[in-house]
Coordinates of C-alpha atoms in Angstrom, one line a residue:
X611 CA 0.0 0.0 0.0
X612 CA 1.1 3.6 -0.7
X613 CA 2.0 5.8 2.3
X614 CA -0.1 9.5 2.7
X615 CA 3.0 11.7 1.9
X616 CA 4.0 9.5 -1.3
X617 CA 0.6 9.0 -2.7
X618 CA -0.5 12.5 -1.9
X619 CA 2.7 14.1 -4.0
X620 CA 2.9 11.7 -6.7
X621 CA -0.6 11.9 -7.7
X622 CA -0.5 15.9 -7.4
X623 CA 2.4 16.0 -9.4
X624 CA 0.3 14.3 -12.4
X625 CA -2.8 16.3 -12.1
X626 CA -3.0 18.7 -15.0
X627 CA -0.9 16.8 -17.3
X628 CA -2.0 16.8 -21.3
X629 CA -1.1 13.4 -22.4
X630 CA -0.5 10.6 -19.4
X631 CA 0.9 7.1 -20.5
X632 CA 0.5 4.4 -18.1
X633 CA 2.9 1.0 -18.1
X634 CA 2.9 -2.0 -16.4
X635 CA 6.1 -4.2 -15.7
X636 CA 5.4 -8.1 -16.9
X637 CA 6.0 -9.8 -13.8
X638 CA 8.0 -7.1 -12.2
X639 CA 9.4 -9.2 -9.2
X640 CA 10.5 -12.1 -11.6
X641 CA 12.9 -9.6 -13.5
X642 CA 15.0 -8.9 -10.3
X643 CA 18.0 -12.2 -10.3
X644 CA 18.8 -13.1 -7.0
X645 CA 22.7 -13.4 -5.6
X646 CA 23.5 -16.9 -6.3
X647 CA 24.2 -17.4 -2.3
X648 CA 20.8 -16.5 -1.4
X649 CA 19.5 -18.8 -3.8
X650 CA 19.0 -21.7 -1.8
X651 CA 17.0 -19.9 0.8
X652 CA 13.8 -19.4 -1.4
X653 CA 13.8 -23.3 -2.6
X654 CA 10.6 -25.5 -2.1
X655 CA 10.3 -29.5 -3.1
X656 CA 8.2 -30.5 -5.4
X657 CA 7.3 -34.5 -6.1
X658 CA 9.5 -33.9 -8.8
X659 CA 12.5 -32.5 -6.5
X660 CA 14.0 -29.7 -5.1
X661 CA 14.3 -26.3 -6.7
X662 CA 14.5 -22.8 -5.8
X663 CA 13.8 -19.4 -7.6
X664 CA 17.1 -17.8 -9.6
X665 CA 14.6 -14.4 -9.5
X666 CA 13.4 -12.7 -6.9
X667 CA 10.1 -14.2 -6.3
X668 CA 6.7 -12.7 -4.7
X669 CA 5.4 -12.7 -1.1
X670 CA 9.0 -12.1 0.3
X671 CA 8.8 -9.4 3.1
X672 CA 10.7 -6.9 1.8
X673 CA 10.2 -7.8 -2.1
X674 CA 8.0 -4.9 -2.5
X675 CA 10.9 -2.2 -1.2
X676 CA 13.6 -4.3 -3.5
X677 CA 11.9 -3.3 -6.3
X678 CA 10.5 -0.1 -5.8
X679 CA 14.5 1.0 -5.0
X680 CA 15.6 -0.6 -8.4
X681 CA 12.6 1.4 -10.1
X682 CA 13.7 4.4 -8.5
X683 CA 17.3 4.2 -9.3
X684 CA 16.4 3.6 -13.0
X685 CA 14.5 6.8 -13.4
X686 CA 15.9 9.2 -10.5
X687 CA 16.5 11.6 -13.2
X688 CA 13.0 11.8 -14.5
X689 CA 11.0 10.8 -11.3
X690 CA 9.0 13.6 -10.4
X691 CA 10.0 15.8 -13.9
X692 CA 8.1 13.7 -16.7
X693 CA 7.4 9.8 -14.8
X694 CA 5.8 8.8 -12.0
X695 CA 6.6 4.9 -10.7
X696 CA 5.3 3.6 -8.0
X697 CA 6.8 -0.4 -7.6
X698 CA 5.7 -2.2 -11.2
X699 CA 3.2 0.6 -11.9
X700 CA 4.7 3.4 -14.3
X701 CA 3.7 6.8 -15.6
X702 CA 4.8 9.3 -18.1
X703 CA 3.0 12.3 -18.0
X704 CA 3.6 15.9 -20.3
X705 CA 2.8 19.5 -19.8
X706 CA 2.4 19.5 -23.1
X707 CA 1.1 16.9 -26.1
X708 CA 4.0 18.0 -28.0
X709 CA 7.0 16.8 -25.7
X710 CA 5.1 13.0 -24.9
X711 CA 6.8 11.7 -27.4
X712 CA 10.4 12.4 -26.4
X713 CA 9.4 12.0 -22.7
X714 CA 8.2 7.9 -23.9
X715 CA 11.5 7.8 -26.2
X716 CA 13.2 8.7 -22.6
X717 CA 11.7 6.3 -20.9
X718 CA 11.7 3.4 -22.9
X719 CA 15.7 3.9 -23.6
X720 CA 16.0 3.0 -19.9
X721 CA 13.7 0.3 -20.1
X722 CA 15.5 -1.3 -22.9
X723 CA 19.3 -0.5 -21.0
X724 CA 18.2 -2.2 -18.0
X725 CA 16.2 -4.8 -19.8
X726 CA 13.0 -4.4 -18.3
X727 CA 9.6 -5.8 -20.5
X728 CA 6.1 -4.5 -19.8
X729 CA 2.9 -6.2 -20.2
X730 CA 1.2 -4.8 -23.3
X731 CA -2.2 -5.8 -22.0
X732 CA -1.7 -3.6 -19.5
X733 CA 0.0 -0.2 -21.3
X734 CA -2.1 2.9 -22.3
X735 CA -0.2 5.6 -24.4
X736 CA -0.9 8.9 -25.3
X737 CA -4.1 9.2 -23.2
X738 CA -5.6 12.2 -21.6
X739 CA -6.9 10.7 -18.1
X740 CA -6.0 7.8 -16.7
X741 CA -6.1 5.7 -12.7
X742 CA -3.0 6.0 -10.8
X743 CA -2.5 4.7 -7.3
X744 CA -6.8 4.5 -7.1
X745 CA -7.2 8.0 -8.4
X746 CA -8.5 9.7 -11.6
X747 CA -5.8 12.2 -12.7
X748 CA -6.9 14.3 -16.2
X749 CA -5.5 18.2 -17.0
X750 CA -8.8 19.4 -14.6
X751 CA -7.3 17.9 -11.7
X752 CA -8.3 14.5 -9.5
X753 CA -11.2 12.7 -9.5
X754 CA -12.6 10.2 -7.7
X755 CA -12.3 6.6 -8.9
X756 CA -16.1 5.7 -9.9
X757 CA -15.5 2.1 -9.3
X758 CA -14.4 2.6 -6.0
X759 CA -17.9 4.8 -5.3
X760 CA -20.3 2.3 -7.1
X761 CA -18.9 -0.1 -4.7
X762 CA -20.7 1.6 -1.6
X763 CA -23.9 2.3 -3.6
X764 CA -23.9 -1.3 -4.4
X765 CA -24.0 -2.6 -1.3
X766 CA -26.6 -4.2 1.3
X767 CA -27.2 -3.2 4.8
X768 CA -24.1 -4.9 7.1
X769 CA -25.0 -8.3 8.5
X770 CA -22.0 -8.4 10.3
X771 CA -18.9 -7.4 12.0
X772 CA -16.7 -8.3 8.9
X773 CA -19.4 -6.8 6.3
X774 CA -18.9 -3.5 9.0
X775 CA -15.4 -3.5 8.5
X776 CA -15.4 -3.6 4.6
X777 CA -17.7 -0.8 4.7
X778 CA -15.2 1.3 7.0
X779 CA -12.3 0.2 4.8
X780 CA -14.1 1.7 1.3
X781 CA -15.0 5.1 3.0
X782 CA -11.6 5.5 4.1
X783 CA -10.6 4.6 0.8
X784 CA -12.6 7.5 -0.3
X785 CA -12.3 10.3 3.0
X786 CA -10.0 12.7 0.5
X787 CA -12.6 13.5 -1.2
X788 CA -15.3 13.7 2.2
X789 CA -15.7 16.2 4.1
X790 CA -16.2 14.8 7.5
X791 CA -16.0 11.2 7.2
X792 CA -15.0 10.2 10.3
X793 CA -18.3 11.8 11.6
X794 CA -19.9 10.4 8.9
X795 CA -18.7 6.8 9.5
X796 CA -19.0 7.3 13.6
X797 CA -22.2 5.1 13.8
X798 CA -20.2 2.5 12.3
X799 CA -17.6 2.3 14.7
X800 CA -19.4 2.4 17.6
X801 CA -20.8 -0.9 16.1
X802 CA -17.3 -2.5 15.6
X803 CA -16.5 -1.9 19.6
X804 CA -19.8 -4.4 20.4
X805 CA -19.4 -7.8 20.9
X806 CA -22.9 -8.6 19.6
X807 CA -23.5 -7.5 16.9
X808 CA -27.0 -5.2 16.1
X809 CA -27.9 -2.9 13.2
X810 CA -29.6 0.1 14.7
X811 CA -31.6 2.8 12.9
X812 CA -28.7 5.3 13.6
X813 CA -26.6 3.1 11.9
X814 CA -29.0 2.5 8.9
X815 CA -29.6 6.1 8.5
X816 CA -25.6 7.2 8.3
X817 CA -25.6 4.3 5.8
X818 CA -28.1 6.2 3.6
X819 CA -26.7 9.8 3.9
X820 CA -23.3 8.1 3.1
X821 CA -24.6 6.6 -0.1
X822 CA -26.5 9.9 -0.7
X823 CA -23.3 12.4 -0.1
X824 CA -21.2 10.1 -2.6
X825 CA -23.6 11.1 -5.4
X826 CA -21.6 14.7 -6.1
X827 CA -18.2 14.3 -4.7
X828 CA -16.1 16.8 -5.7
X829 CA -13.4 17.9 -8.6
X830 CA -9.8 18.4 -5.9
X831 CA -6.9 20.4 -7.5
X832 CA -2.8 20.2 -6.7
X833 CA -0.7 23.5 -5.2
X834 CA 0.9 25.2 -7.5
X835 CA 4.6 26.0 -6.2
X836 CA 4.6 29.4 -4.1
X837 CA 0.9 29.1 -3.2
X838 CA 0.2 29.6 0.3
X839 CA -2.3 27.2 1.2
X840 CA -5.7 27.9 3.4
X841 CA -6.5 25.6 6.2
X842 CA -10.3 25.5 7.9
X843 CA -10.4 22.8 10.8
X844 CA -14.0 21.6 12.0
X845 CA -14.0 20.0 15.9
X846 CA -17.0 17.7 16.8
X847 CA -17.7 15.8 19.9
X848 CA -16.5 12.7 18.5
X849 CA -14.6 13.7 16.0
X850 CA -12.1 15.8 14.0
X851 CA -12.0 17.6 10.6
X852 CA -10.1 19.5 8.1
X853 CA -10.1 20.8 4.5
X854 CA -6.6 22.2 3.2
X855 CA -7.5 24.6 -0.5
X856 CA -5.9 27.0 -2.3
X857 CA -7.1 30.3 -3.7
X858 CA -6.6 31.3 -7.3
X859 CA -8.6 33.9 -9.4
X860 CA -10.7 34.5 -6.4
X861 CA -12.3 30.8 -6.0
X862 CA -11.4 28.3 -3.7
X863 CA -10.5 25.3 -4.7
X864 CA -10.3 22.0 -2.6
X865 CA -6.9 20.2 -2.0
X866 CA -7.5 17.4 0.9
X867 CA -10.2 16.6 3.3
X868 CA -9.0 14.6 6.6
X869 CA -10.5 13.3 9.3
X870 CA -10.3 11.2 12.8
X871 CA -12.4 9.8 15.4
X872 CA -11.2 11.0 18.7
X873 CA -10.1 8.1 21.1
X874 CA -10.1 7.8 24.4
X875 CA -8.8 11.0 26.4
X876 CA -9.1 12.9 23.5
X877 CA -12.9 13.3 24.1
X878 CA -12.0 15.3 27.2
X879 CA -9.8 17.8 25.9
X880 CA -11.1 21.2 25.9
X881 CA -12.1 23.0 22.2
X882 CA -9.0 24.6 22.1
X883 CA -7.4 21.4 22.5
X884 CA -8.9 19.7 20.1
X885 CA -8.6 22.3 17.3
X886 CA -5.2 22.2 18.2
X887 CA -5.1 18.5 18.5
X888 CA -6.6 18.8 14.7
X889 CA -3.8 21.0 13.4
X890 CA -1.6 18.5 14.4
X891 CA -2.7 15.2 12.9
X892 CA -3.4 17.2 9.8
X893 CA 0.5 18.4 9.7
X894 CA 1.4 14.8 10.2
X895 CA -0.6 13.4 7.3
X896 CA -0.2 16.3 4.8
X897 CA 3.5 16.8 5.7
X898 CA 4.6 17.5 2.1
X899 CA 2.5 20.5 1.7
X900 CA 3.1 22.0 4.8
X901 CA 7.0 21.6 4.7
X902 CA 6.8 23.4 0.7
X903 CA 4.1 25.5 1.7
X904 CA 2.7 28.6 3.8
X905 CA -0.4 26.8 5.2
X906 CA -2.7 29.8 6.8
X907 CA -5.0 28.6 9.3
X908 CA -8.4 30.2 9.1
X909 CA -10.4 28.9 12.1
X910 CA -12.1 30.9 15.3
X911 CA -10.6 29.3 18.0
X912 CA -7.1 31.4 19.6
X913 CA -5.0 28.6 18.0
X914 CA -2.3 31.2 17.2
X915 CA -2.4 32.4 20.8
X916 CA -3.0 29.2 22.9
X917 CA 0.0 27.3 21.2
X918 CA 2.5 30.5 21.3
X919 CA 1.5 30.7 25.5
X920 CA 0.6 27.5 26.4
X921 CA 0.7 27.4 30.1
X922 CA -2.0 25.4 31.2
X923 CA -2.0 22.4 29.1
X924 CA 1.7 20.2 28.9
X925 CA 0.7 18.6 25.7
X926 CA 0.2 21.8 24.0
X927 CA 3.7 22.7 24.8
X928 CA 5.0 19.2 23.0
X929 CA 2.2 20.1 19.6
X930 CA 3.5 24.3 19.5
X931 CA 7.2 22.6 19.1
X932 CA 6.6 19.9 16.7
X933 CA 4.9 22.6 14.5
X934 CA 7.2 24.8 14.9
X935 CA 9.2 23.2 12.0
X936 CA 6.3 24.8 9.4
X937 CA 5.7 28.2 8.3
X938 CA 1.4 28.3 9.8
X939 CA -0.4 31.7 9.9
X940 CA -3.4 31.9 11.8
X941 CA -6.0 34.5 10.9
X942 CA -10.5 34.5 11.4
X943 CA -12.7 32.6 9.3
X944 CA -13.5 35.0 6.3
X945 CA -16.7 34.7 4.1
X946 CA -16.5 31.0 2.6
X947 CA -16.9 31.0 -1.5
X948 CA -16.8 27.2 -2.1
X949 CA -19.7 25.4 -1.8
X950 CA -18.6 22.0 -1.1
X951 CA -16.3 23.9 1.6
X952 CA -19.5 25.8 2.9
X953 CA -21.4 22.7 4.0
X954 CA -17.9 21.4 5.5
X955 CA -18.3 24.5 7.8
X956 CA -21.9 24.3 8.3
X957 CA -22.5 21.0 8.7
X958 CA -19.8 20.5 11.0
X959 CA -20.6 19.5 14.6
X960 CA -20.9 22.8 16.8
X961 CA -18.5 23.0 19.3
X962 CA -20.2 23.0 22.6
X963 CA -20.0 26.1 24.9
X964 CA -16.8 25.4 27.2
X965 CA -18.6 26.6 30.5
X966 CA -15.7 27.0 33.1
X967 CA -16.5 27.1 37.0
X968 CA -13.8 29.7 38.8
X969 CA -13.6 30.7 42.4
X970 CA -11.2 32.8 43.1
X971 CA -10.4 35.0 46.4
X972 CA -7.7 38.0 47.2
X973 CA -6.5 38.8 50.1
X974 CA -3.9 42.1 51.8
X975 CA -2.3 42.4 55.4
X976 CA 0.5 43.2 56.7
X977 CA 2.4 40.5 55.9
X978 CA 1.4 40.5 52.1
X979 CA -0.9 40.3 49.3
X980 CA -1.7 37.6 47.3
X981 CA -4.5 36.0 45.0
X982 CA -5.8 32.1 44.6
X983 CA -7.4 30.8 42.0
X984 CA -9.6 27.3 41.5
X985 CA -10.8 27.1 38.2
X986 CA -12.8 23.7 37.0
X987 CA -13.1 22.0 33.5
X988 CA -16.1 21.2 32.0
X989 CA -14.9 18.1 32.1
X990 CA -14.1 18.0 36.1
X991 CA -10.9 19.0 36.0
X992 CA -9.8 20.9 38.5
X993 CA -6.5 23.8 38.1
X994 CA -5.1 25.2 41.4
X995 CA -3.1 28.5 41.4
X996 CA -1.8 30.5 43.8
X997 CA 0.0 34.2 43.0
X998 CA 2.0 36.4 45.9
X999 CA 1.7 39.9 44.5
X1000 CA 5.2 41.8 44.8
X1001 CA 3.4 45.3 45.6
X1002 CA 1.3 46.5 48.1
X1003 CA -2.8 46.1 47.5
X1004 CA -5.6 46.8 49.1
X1005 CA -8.3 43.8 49.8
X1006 CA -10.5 45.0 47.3
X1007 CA -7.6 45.5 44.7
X1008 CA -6.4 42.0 45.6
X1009 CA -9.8 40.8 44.5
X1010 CA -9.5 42.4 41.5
X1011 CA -6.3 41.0 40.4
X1012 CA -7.5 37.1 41.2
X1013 CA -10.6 38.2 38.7
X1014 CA -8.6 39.0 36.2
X1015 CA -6.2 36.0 36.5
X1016 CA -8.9 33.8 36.9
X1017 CA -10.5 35.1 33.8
X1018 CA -7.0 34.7 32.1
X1019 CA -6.1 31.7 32.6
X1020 CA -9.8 30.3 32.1
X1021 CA -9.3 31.8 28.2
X1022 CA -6.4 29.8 28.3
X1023 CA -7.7 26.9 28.4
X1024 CA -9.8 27.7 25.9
X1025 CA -13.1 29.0 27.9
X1026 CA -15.8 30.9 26.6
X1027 CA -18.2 31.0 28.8
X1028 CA -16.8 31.4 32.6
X1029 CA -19.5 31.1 35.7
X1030 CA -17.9 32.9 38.7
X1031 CA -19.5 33.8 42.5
X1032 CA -19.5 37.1 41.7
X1033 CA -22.5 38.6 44.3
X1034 CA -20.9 36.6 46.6
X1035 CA -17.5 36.8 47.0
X1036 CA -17.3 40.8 45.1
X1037 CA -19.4 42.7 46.2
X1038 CA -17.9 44.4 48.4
X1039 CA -15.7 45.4 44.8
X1040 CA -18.4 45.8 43.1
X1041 CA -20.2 47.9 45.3
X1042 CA -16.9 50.3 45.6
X1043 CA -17.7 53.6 44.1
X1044 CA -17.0 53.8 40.2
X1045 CA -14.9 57.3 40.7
X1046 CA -12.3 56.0 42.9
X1047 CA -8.6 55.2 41.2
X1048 CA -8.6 51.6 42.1
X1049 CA -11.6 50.6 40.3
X1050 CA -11.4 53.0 37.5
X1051 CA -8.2 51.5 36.8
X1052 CA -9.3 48.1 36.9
X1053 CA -12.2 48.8 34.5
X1054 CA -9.9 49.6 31.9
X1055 CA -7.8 46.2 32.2
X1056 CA -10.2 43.9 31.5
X1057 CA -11.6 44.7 28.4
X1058 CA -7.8 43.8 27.2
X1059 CA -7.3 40.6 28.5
X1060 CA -8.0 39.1 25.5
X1061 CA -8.7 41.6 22.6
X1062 CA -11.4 40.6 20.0
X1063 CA -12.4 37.3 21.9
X1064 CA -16.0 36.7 23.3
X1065 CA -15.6 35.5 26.5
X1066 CA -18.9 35.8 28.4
X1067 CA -18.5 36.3 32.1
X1068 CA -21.7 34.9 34.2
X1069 CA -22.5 36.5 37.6
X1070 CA -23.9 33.3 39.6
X1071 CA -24.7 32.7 43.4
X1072 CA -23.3 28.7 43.8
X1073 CA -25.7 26.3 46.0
X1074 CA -23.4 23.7 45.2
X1075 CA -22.2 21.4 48.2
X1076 CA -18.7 21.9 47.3
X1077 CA -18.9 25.6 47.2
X1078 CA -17.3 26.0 51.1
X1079 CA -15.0 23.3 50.8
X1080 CA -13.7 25.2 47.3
X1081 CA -13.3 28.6 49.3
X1082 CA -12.1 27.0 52.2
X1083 CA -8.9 25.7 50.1
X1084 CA -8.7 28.6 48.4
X1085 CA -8.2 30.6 51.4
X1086 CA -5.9 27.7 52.5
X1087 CA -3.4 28.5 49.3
X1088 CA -3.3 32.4 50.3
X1089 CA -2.0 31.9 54.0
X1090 CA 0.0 28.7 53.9
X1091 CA 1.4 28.9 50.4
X1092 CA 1.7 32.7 50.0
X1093 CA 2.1 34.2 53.5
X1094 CA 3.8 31.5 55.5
X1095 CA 5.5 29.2 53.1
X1096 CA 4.1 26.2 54.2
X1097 CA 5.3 23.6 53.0
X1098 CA 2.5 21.3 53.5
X1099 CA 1.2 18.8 50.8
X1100 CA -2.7 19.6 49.0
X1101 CA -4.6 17.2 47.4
X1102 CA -3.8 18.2 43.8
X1103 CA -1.1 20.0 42.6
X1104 CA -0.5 24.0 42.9
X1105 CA 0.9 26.0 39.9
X1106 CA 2.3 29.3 42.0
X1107 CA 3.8 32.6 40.7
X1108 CA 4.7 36.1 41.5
X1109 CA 3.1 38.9 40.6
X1110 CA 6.0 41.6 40.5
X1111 CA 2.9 44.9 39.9
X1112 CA -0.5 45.3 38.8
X1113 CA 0.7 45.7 35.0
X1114 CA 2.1 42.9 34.6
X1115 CA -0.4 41.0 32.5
X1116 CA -0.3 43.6 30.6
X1117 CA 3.5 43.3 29.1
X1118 CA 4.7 41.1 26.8

């Protein structure tokens, strides 16, 4: 089988061609003579006797890697230029019908020095589309093998695990040309985790739209060299999408859809996480175009931000430096002009709102100031920070400086909605006349914690049973960890930092 990164560039490469001529080697592995000492190791007896193969025969594990390095040593000068050879299948492909000619008279010259023979049966010349490695490459661009499509229309409702699993195996065989399939295929692998297997009407209804979205799949094009490349990235509950395209003329014209199913852990990860998470795999798979490529990522979530800061999440640390190698812009979604890209961004999944708990308390004496903050996950994780403020504060400015931490690093983790005790624990702050320096001052900050992102802050008095118990260890953090450096064990780990003045959120 064909890797991502090979199949992706060497069918690109072919895409607006003229004239295409496709060869096929009679036998390939049978062409290759083995070392006369290694002879003896591929013998078999017959009732006849003993013989063994004076060729390289097939089904020998690395067979498949022998040839494809002769192939590529025969044409390395052309490979990529005017041919295309991929093990015992061959290509010669022209810009223009003019050149094909010469470009077959090339090829054929090193077919005849090395004393390779094709199998005629097999040989188109001079045609103007033609399948390579499953695809349909003509001078528009690549198009989706028909044979593999009729396939899926032609089959029956699963009965089976097995008939499941052949199902899953054609759509992936297809997902460059779906937007979404992952999604789209979800209600089958929730089938293949059962032991017993049932076909429910949520399966039999993906099973429909499948067959009914494969109807008008659509027309992808190659990068031009120097293009930078667009990226839009969709994040579902169970799953994760992307759609790489190029602009030219002032259309937008497809590339590469991708797609996975989250696993595991990866259904607990905040948005932000899993957009990021989705950059990522798409890098991975569609490495060629982003290492010759600008790749701008057009999506709504603080990608840019989160991954250049990431300080609540270790993992984002370990994704910002493995794409760090690429050169990625990040900018808003803008207007979308495609239509098959429009549905990919309108049908996606909506990304639920990432409602974050946060208590937070301040606190001023004489021995210090200092701020802690609990903030909780939607998913029930639970942060712990504690902050000693290196300038004096009063109470109610102390509780101003844990809101707007708390609010900080609640956006970075990729919040958007953030419930906090507000009546409760400010109102003393809130309740301080607006004229006074302390709060005017404060006003003006927290507009520009995050510039141009909607984060929606929710007054709300808890009832919840864990409200004291939350407050109580908050207030715990201030005096042991800040005031008396205590250095008594807590129940989950404390991130704490020092606050050197009251601007200092505000410098970068």
């Amino acid at each position: 089988t064909t890797t991502p990164c090979r199949e992706s560039t060497s069918v690109d490469s072919t895409a607006g061609c003229q004239l295409l001529s496709m060869m096929d080697a009679s036998q390939g592995y049978h062409q290759i003579p083995l070392a006369p000492e290694d002879q003896s190791k591929v013998s078999f007896v017959t009732s006849k006797g003993t013989y063994c193969y004076v060729v390289m025969p097939f089904r020998l594990k690395n067979a498949g890697a022998t040839y494809q390095r002769l192939m590529d040593r025969m044409f390395k000068s052309q490979i990529g230029r005017n041919m295309e050879v991929y093990v015992d299948d061959i290509l010669v492909k022209s810009r223009s019908s003019i050149s094909h000619v010469e470009d077959l008279r090339e090829a054929f010259t090193i077919l005849r020095t090395f004393g390779m023979k094709l199998n005629p049966s097999k040989c188109a010349f001079g045609v103007k589309a033609g399948r390579f490695l499953g695809y349909i490459v003509t001078e528009r661009g690549i198009e989706v093998n028909k044979d593999k499509v009729q396939a899926i229309l032609d089959m029956t409702p699963p009965k089976n695990i097995r008939e499941v699993q052949v199902l899953t195996g054609r759509i992936a065989g297809l997902s460059r040309f779906i937007a979404r399939a992952a999604e789209r295929s979800f209600s089958f692998f929730k089938l293949l985790k059962k032991k017993a297997f049932q076909w429910v009407d949520e399966a039999q209804m993906a099973f429909e739209k499948v067959k009914e979205f494969l109807s008008e799949l659509p027309l992808l094009t190659k990068p031009e060299p120097g293009d930078e490349l667009v990226l839009y990235i969709s994040v579902g509950i169970f799953s994760l999408s992307s759609v790489l395209l190029r602009e030219a003329e002032g259309a937008q014209q497809l590339i590469y859809y991708t797609s996975r199913v989250l696993q595991g852990a990866e259904t607990r990860y905040s948005e932000v996480e899993k957009a990021a998470l989705t950059l990522v795999l798409t890098a991975r798979k569609l490495r060629p175009y982003f290492l010759n490529h600008v790749i701008i990522v057009r999506t709504n979530f603080q990608l840019g931000e989160t991954l250049g800061r990431p300080t609540v999440s270790g993992r984002l640390v370990k994704w910002a430096v493995e794409l760090s190698e690429f050169s990625i812009k990040y900018e808003p979604r803008r207007a979308i002009k495609a239509q098959a890209l429009a549905d990919f961004i309108q049908e996606g999944t909506k990304a639920e709102s990432k409602k974050w708990m946060m208590h937070v308390d301040g606190s001023s004496s004489a021995r210090g100031s200092g701020i802690g903050v609990v903030l909780v996950s939607p998913e029930g994780e639970q942060l712990d920070f504690a902050i000693r403020m290196g300038f004096k504060a009063s109470n109610n400015e102390a509780e101003y400086e844990a809101l707007i931490k708390g609010i900080q690093l609640a956006i970075g983790g990729g919040a958007t909605e953030i419930i906090q005790d507000l009546l409760a624990q400010f109102g003393n702050v809130l309740a301080e006349p607006k004229g006074l320096p302390s709060r005017r001052s404060y006003e003006h900050r927290i507009p520009l914690i995050d510039k141009g992102r909607a984060v929606h802050v929710h007054p709300y008095r808890y009832v919840h049973f864990q409200k004291v118990e939350i407050k109580k260890q908050v207030s715990e953090m201030l005096e042991s960890r800040l005031i008396q450096h205590s250095t008594s064990p807590f129940p989950s780990p404390v991130l704490i930092e020092k606050k050197k003045d009251c601007n200092t959120p505000l410098i970068r």
